Coordinates of C-alpha atoms in Angstrom, one line a residue:
X1394 CA 59.8 4.8 -44.9
X1395 CA 59.7 8.0 -42.7
X1396 CA 56.7 9.4 -40.7
X1397 CA 56.3 12.2 -38.4
X1398 CA 55.3 11.2 -35.0
X1399 CA 52.9 13.2 -32.8
X1400 CA 55.7 14.7 -30.8
X1401 CA 57.2 16.0 -34.2
X1402 CA 60.2 13.6 -34.1
X1403 CA 61.4 11.6 -37.3
X1404 CA 61.5 7.9 -35.9
X1405 CA 61.7 5.6 -39.1
X1406 CA 63.4 2.6 -37.6
X1407 CA 61.0 2.5 -34.5
X1408 CA 57.9 2.8 -36.9
X1409 CA 59.3 -0.1 -39.0
X1410 CA 59.7 -2.4 -36.0
X1411 CA 56.2 -1.5 -34.9
X1412 CA 54.8 -2.6 -38.4
X1413 CA 56.7 -5.9 -38.2
X1414 CA 55.2 -6.5 -34.9
X1415 CA 51.7 -6.1 -36.0
X1416 CA 52.3 -8.3 -39.1
X1417 CA 54.1 -11.2 -37.1
X1418 CA 52.1 -14.3 -36.3
X1419 CA 50.8 -14.7 -32.7
X1420 CA 53.5 -16.3 -30.4
X1421 CA 53.6 -20.1 -30.1
X1422 CA 52.4 -21.4 -26.6
X1423 CA 53.0 -24.7 -25.2
X1424 CA 50.3 -27.2 -24.3
X1425 CA 50.4 -26.3 -20.6
X1426 CA 50.3 -22.4 -21.2
X1427 CA 47.2 -22.9 -23.5
X1428 CA 45.5 -24.7 -21.1
X1429 CA 46.1 -22.3 -18.4
X1430 CA 45.1 -19.4 -20.5
X1431 CA 41.7 -21.3 -21.4
X1432 CA 41.2 -22.0 -17.7
X1433 CA 41.7 -18.3 -16.8
X1434 CA 39.3 -17.3 -19.8
X1435 CA 36.6 -19.7 -18.5
X1436 CA 36.9 -18.5 -14.9
X1437 CA 36.6 -14.9 -16.1
X1438 CA 33.6 -15.9 -18.3
X1439 CA 32.0 -17.6 -15.4
X1440 CA 32.6 -14.5 -13.2
X1441 CA 30.9 -12.4 -15.6
X1442 CA 27.9 -14.7 -15.9
X1443 CA 27.4 -14.9 -12.1
X1444 CA 27.9 -11.1 -11.7
X1445 CA 25.2 -10.5 -14.5
X1446 CA 22.9 -12.9 -12.8
X1447 CA 23.5 -11.3 -9.4
X1448 CA 22.8 -7.9 -10.9
X1449 CA 19.6 -9.3 -12.5
X1450 CA 18.6 -10.7 -9.3
X1451 CA 19.1 -7.4 -7.4
X1452 CA 17.3 -5.2 -10.0
X1453 CA 14.7 -7.5 -11.4
X1454 CA 13.6 -9.3 -8.4
X1455 CA 10.1 -8.4 -7.7
X1456 CA 9.5 -6.8 -4.4
X1457 CA 6.1 -8.6 -4.0
X1458 CA 5.1 -12.1 -3.6
X1459 CA 2.3 -13.8 -5.2
X1460 CA -1.1 -12.6 -4.7
X1461 CA -4.0 -14.3 -3.1
X1462 CA -7.3 -13.3 -4.4
X1463 CA -10.9 -13.1 -3.7
X1464 CA -13.3 -12.5 -6.8
X1465 CA -16.9 -12.7 -7.8
X1466 CA -19.1 -11.0 -10.3
X1467 CA -18.8 -7.7 -8.8
X1468 CA -15.5 -7.3 -7.0
X1469 CA -11.8 -8.4 -7.1
X1470 CA -9.5 -7.9 -4.1
X1471 CA -5.9 -9.2 -3.8
X1472 CA -3.4 -9.6 -1.0
X1473 CA 0.3 -10.0 -0.8
X1474 CA 1.3 -13.5 0.3
X1475 CA 4.3 -12.3 2.2
X1476 CA 3.2 -9.1 3.9
X1477 CA -0.6 -9.5 3.8
X1478 CA -1.0 -6.1 2.4
X1479 CA -4.0 -5.1 0.2
X1480 CA -2.4 -4.7 -3.2
X1481 CA -5.3 -4.5 -5.6
X1482 CA -9.0 -3.8 -5.6
X1483 CA -11.3 -3.5 -8.7
X1484 CA -15.1 -2.8 -9.1
X1485 CA -15.6 -5.1 -12.1
X1486 CA -18.9 -3.6 -13.1
X1487 CA -17.8 -0.1 -13.5
X1488 CA -14.2 -0.9 -14.3
X1489 CA -13.0 1.2 -11.4
X1490 CA -9.4 0.3 -10.2
X1491 CA -9.6 1.4 -6.6
X1492 CA -6.3 0.1 -5.2
X1493 CA -4.0 0.3 -8.3
X1494 CA -0.3 -0.1 -7.4
X1495 CA 0.7 -3.2 -5.7
X1496 CA 4.1 -1.7 -4.3
X1497 CA 1.9 0.9 -2.4
X1498 CA -0.2 -1.6 -0.7
X1499 CA -0.4 -1.6 3.2
X1500 CA -1.8 -4.3 5.6
X1501 CA -2.3 -2.3 8.7
X1502 CA -0.9 0.1 11.3
X1503 CA -1.0 0.3 15.1
X1504 CA 0.2 2.5 17.9
X1505 CA 1.5 1.2 21.2
X1506 CA 3.0 4.3 23.1
X1507 CA 6.0 3.6 25.7
X1508 CA 5.9 5.2 29.1
X1509 CA 8.4 7.8 28.0
X1510 CA 7.9 8.0 24.4
X1511 CA 4.3 8.2 22.7
X1512 CA 5.7 7.9 19.2
X1513 CA 5.8 4.0 18.7
X1514 CA 3.9 2.9 15.8
X1515 CA 3.9 -0.6 14.2
X1516 CA 4.0 -0.3 10.4
X1517 CA 2.4 -2.9 8.4
X1518 CA 4.9 -2.3 5.6
X1519 CA 7.7 -3.5 7.9
X1520 CA 6.0 -6.8 9.1
X1521 CA 5.8 -10.2 7.4
X1522 CA 2.6 -12.1 8.0
X1523 CA 2.9 -15.5 9.4
X1524 CA -0.2 -16.7 7.5
X1525 CA -2.1 -15.7 4.4
X1526 CA -4.3 -18.6 3.6
X1527 CA -7.3 -18.9 1.4
X1528 CA -9.8 -20.8 3.4
X1529 CA -12.3 -20.9 0.8
X1530 CA -13.3 -19.0 -2.5
X1531 CA -14.9 -16.6 -0.4
X1532 CA -12.5 -16.2 2.6
X1533 CA -8.9 -15.3 3.2
X1534 CA -7.4 -15.7 6.8
X1535 CA -4.3 -13.5 7.6
X1536 CA -2.1 -13.4 10.8
X1537 CA 0.7 -11.3 12.0
X1538 CA 2.8 -11.7 15.2
X1539 CA 5.7 -10.6 17.3
X1540 CA 5.4 -7.3 15.5
X1541 CA 8.5 -5.0 15.0
X1542 CA 7.9 -1.5 16.3
X1543 CA 9.6 1.8 15.5
X1544 CA 10.9 2.7 19.2
X1545 CA 10.8 -0.5 21.2
X1546 CA 11.9 -3.5 19.0
X1547 CA 9.7 -6.6 18.8
X1548 CA 6.5 -6.5 20.7
X1549 CA 4.5 -9.7 21.6
X1550 CA 1.2 -8.8 19.7
X1551 CA -0.7 -10.9 17.2
X1552 CA -3.3 -9.5 14.9
X1553 CA -5.4 -11.8 12.9
X1554 CA -7.9 -11.2 10.3
X1555 CA -10.6 -12.8 8.2
X1556 CA -11.6 -11.3 4.7
X1557 CA -14.8 -12.5 3.2
X1558 CA -16.4 -11.6 -0.2
X1559 CA -20.1 -12.6 -0.6
X1560 CA -22.1 -11.1 -3.5
X1561 CA -20.1 -8.0 -3.9
X1562 CA -19.8 -7.3 -0.2
X1563 CA -16.2 -7.3 1.3
X1564 CA -16.1 -7.7 5.0
X1565 CA -12.8 -7.2 7.3
X1566 CA -12.9 -8.8 10.9
X1567 CA -10.0 -8.6 13.1
X1568 CA -8.8 -9.5 16.5
X1569 CA -5.7 -8.4 18.6
X1570 CA -4.0 -10.5 21.0
X1571 CA -2.0 -7.9 23.2
X1572 CA 0.5 -10.1 25.2
X1573 CA 2.7 -7.2 26.0
X1574 CA 2.9 -4.6 29.0
X1575 CA 1.7 -1.7 26.7
X1576 CA -1.6 -0.5 25.8
X1577 CA -2.5 -0.5 22.2
X1578 CA -4.4 2.7 21.4
X1579 CA -5.4 2.5 17.9
X1580 CA -5.4 0.1 15.0
X1581 CA -5.7 1.1 11.4
X1582 CA -7.6 -1.9 9.5
X1583 CA -8.4 -2.1 6.8
X1584 CA -5.9 0.1 5.0
X1585 CA -5.8 1.3 1.3
X1586 CA -2.4 2.6 0.4
X1587 CA -3.3 3.8 -3.2
X1588 CA -6.9 4.7 -3.3
X1589 CA -7.7 6.0 -6.9
X1590 CA -10.6 7.9 -8.3
X1591 CA -12.4 6.3 -11.3
X1592 CA -10.7 8.7 -13.7
X1593 CA -7.7 11.0 -12.8
X1594 CA -8.5 13.5 -15.5
X1595 CA -12.3 14.0 -15.2
X1596 CA -13.4 12.7 -11.8
X1597 CA -14.4 14.7 -8.8
X1598 CA -14.4 12.6 -5.7
X1599 CA -15.8 13.5 -2.3
X1600 CA -16.3 11.7 1.1
X1601 CA -19.7 11.9 2.7
X1602 CA -20.8 11.2 6.2
X1603 CA -24.1 11.8 8.0
X1604 CA -25.1 14.9 10.0
X1605 CA -26.7 14.1 13.2
X1606 CA -27.5 10.6 12.2
X1607 CA -29.7 11.6 9.3
X1608 CA -29.0 9.7 6.1
X1609 CA -30.7 12.3 4.1
X1610 CA -28.3 14.9 5.3
X1611 CA -24.8 14.4 4.5
X1612 CA -21.5 16.2 5.0
X1613 CA -19.4 16.4 2.0
X1614 CA -15.5 16.6 1.9
X1615 CA -13.8 17.0 -1.5
X1616 CA -10.7 14.5 -1.6
X1617 CA -9.9 14.8 -5.4
X1618 CA -8.9 16.6 -7.4
X1619 CA -8.7 19.2 -4.5
X1620 CA -7.6 18.1 -1.1
X1621 CA -7.7 20.6 1.8
X1622 CA -5.8 19.8 4.9
X1623 CA -8.4 19.6 7.7
X1624 CA -5.7 19.5 10.5
X1625 CA -3.3 22.0 11.5
X1626 CA 0.0 21.8 9.5
X1627 CA 1.9 21.5 12.8
X1628 CA 0.2 18.4 13.8
X1629 CA 0.3 16.1 10.7
X1630 CA 2.9 15.0 8.0
X1631 CA 0.6 15.0 5.1
X1632 CA -2.7 16.8 4.5
X1633 CA -5.2 14.9 6.4
X1634 CA -9.0 14.5 6.9
X1635 CA -10.5 12.8 9.8
X1636 CA -14.2 12.0 9.6
X1637 CA -16.1 10.7 12.7
X1638 CA -18.4 7.6 12.8
X1639 CA -20.1 8.4 15.9
X1640 CA -22.9 10.1 13.9
X1641 CA -22.2 8.2 10.8
X1642 CA -21.9 4.6 10.8
X1643 CA -21.0 4.8 7.2
X1644 CA -18.8 6.7 4.9
X1645 CA -19.5 7.2 1.2
X1646 CA -16.5 7.7 -1.2
X1647 CA -18.4 9.2 -4.0
X1648 CA -17.5 9.8 -7.7
X1649 CA -20.2 11.2 -10.1
X1650 CA -21.5 8.0 -11.2
X1651 CA -20.3 5.5 -8.8
X1652 CA -19.1 5.1 -5.2
X1653 CA -17.6 2.9 -2.4
X1654 CA -19.8 2.3 0.7
X1655 CA -17.8 1.7 3.9
X1656 CA -19.6 0.8 7.1
X1657 CA -19.0 -0.1 10.7
X1658 CA -20.8 -3.5 10.9
X1659 CA -22.1 -3.3 14.4
X1660 CA -25.2 -2.4 16.0
X1661 CA -23.7 0.0 18.4
X1662 CA -20.4 1.9 18.4
X1663 CA -17.9 -0.1 20.7
X1664 CA -15.4 2.7 20.6
X1665 CA -14.4 5.6 18.6
X1666 CA -13.7 5.2 14.9
X1667 CA -12.5 7.5 12.1
X1668 CA -12.5 7.4 8.5
X1669 CA -9.1 8.9 7.6
X1670 CA -7.7 10.2 4.3
X1671 CA -4.0 11.1 3.9
X1672 CA -2.7 12.9 0.7
X1673 CA 0.8 11.8 0.0
X1674 CA 3.3 13.5 -0.4
X1675 CA 1.2 16.6 -0.4
X1676 CA -0.6 19.0 -2.8
X1677 CA 0.7 21.2 -5.6
X1678 CA -0.2 24.5 -3.6
X1679 CA -1.8 25.2 -0.3
X1680 CA -3.6 28.0 -2.0
X1681 CA -5.1 26.0 -5.0
X1682 CA -5.0 22.6 -3.0
X1683 CA -4.8 20.7 -6.2
X1684 CA -3.6 17.1 -6.0
X1685 CA -0.6 16.4 -8.5
X1686 CA -1.8 14.6 -11.6
X1687 CA 1.5 12.7 -12.0
X1688 CA 2.2 9.0 -10.5
X1689 CA 5.3 10.8 -8.9
X1690 CA 6.5 14.3 -7.9
X1691 CA 10.0 15.1 -6.8
X1692 CA 10.7 11.4 -6.7
X1693 CA 7.9 10.6 -4.3
X1694 CA 5.0 8.5 -5.2
X1695 CA 1.6 10.4 -5.4
X1696 CA -1.3 8.5 -3.6
X1697 CA -4.2 9.0 -1.3
X1698 CA -4.2 6.8 1.8
X1699 CA -7.5 5.6 3.2
X1700 CA -8.0 3.6 6.6
X1701 CA -10.5 2.9 9.2
X1702 CA -8.8 3.9 12.6
X1703 CA -10.2 1.9 15.6
X1704 CA -9.5 3.6 18.9
X1705 CA -9.5 0.3 21.0
X1706 CA -7.2 1.2 23.8
X1707 CA -6.4 -2.4 24.2
X1708 CA -5.0 -3.0 27.8
X1709 CA -1.9 -5.0 28.4
X1710 CA -2.4 -9.0 28.3
X1711 CA -5.9 -8.7 26.6
X1712 CA -7.8 -9.7 23.6
X1713 CA -9.7 -7.2 21.6
X1714 CA -12.2 -7.9 18.8
X1715 CA -12.3 -5.0 16.3
X1716 CA -15.7 -3.9 14.9
X1717 CA -16.0 -5.5 11.5
X1718 CA -15.7 -3.1 8.5
X1719 CA -18.0 -3.7 5.4
X1720 CA -17.1 -2.3 1.9
X1721 CA -19.2 -2.5 -1.2
X1722 CA -19.4 -0.6 -4.5
X1723 CA -22.6 0.8 -5.8
X1724 CA -23.7 2.5 -9.1
X1725 CA -25.3 6.2 -8.9
X1726 CA -25.1 9.1 -6.7
X1727 CA -25.0 9.5 -3.0
X1728 CA -28.7 8.5 -2.7
X1729 CA -27.8 4.9 -3.7
X1730 CA -25.1 4.8 -1.1
X1731 CA -27.4 6.0 1.7
X1732 CA -30.0 3.4 0.6
X1733 CA -27.4 0.7 1.4
X1734 CA -27.3 2.0 4.7
X1735 CA -31.3 2.1 5.1
X1736 CA -31.4 -1.6 4.1
X1737 CA -28.7 -2.5 6.8
X1738 CA -30.6 -0.5 9.5
X1739 CA -34.0 -2.5 8.5
X1740 CA -32.3 -5.8 9.0
X1741 CA -31.3 -4.7 12.5
X1742 CA -34.9 -3.6 13.2
X1743 CA -36.3 -7.1 12.2
X1744 CA -33.8 -8.8 14.5
X1745 CA -35.4 -10.1 17.7
X1746 CA -34.2 -8.3 20.8
X1747 CA -31.9 -10.3 23.1

């Protein structure tokens, strides 16, 4: 038999030897050789299994721990058991998922400037809670301590918080123990990392605060689907709105037929407090100011952050109690939200003077 090789040469003998090699039975191995071969095969198979398990562990391991939840007939709120971040919140009556994506949840943020460097934030995303404990069906206790800062390593600070849910009213109370030589200027708490409108396609959402302390005269700032930057582009990383609480102890985050009522639960203002909104990673255009409709754009998550910023200026080696923040959902337009404030004010008026 003669065939033409790819190189164009006639090599009949070499090809016949190749055929005999294919048809030949497998070589006989001794018992020792067979055992060694089987051992090597088993080791290789075990290596493949362990490698696959390691890959699965790296890729499929959840970034979040289990959730600790508070729930009643009106509201559901959940916190991550490792970080203490607020990961989910839902208005059960209107089926409004307010905090939607757990991976964007945030616990808190604070600033402790250094003598020679003011940029020294403590980011809640980089902290691990030492305690996230459900004390009762209505209360969760959280604690963070020895906090890692961005510019000065670990700072001896301890932040504790108690979150309670009673008849649809969610209350955040927190205390800072500053055992450091630094002044803690601001604390952002509570903190929503992924605040969502009731419907992405049809909802218009605005933030409303009182003008000159009059609950019948509210200032309106659109936050969805348009978000205008209220700060100079040179002073912020993302489009930002800061609404003051000195003339308005409450802020309404208002959709067409429902809203979220946010209130400073204190008879007087113990310090300056702002309601802050940040649109990440930005808007489609500075001209249209439209918020991107996708969950991601350019590989970055699209999300609205909302937080209460307490300007506490806690001095070194001190303990500071934050003004409690109350949240509750309501049905209707802004009149329904303002009515909640009037009801709260009436309870203060009925309290006996000290």
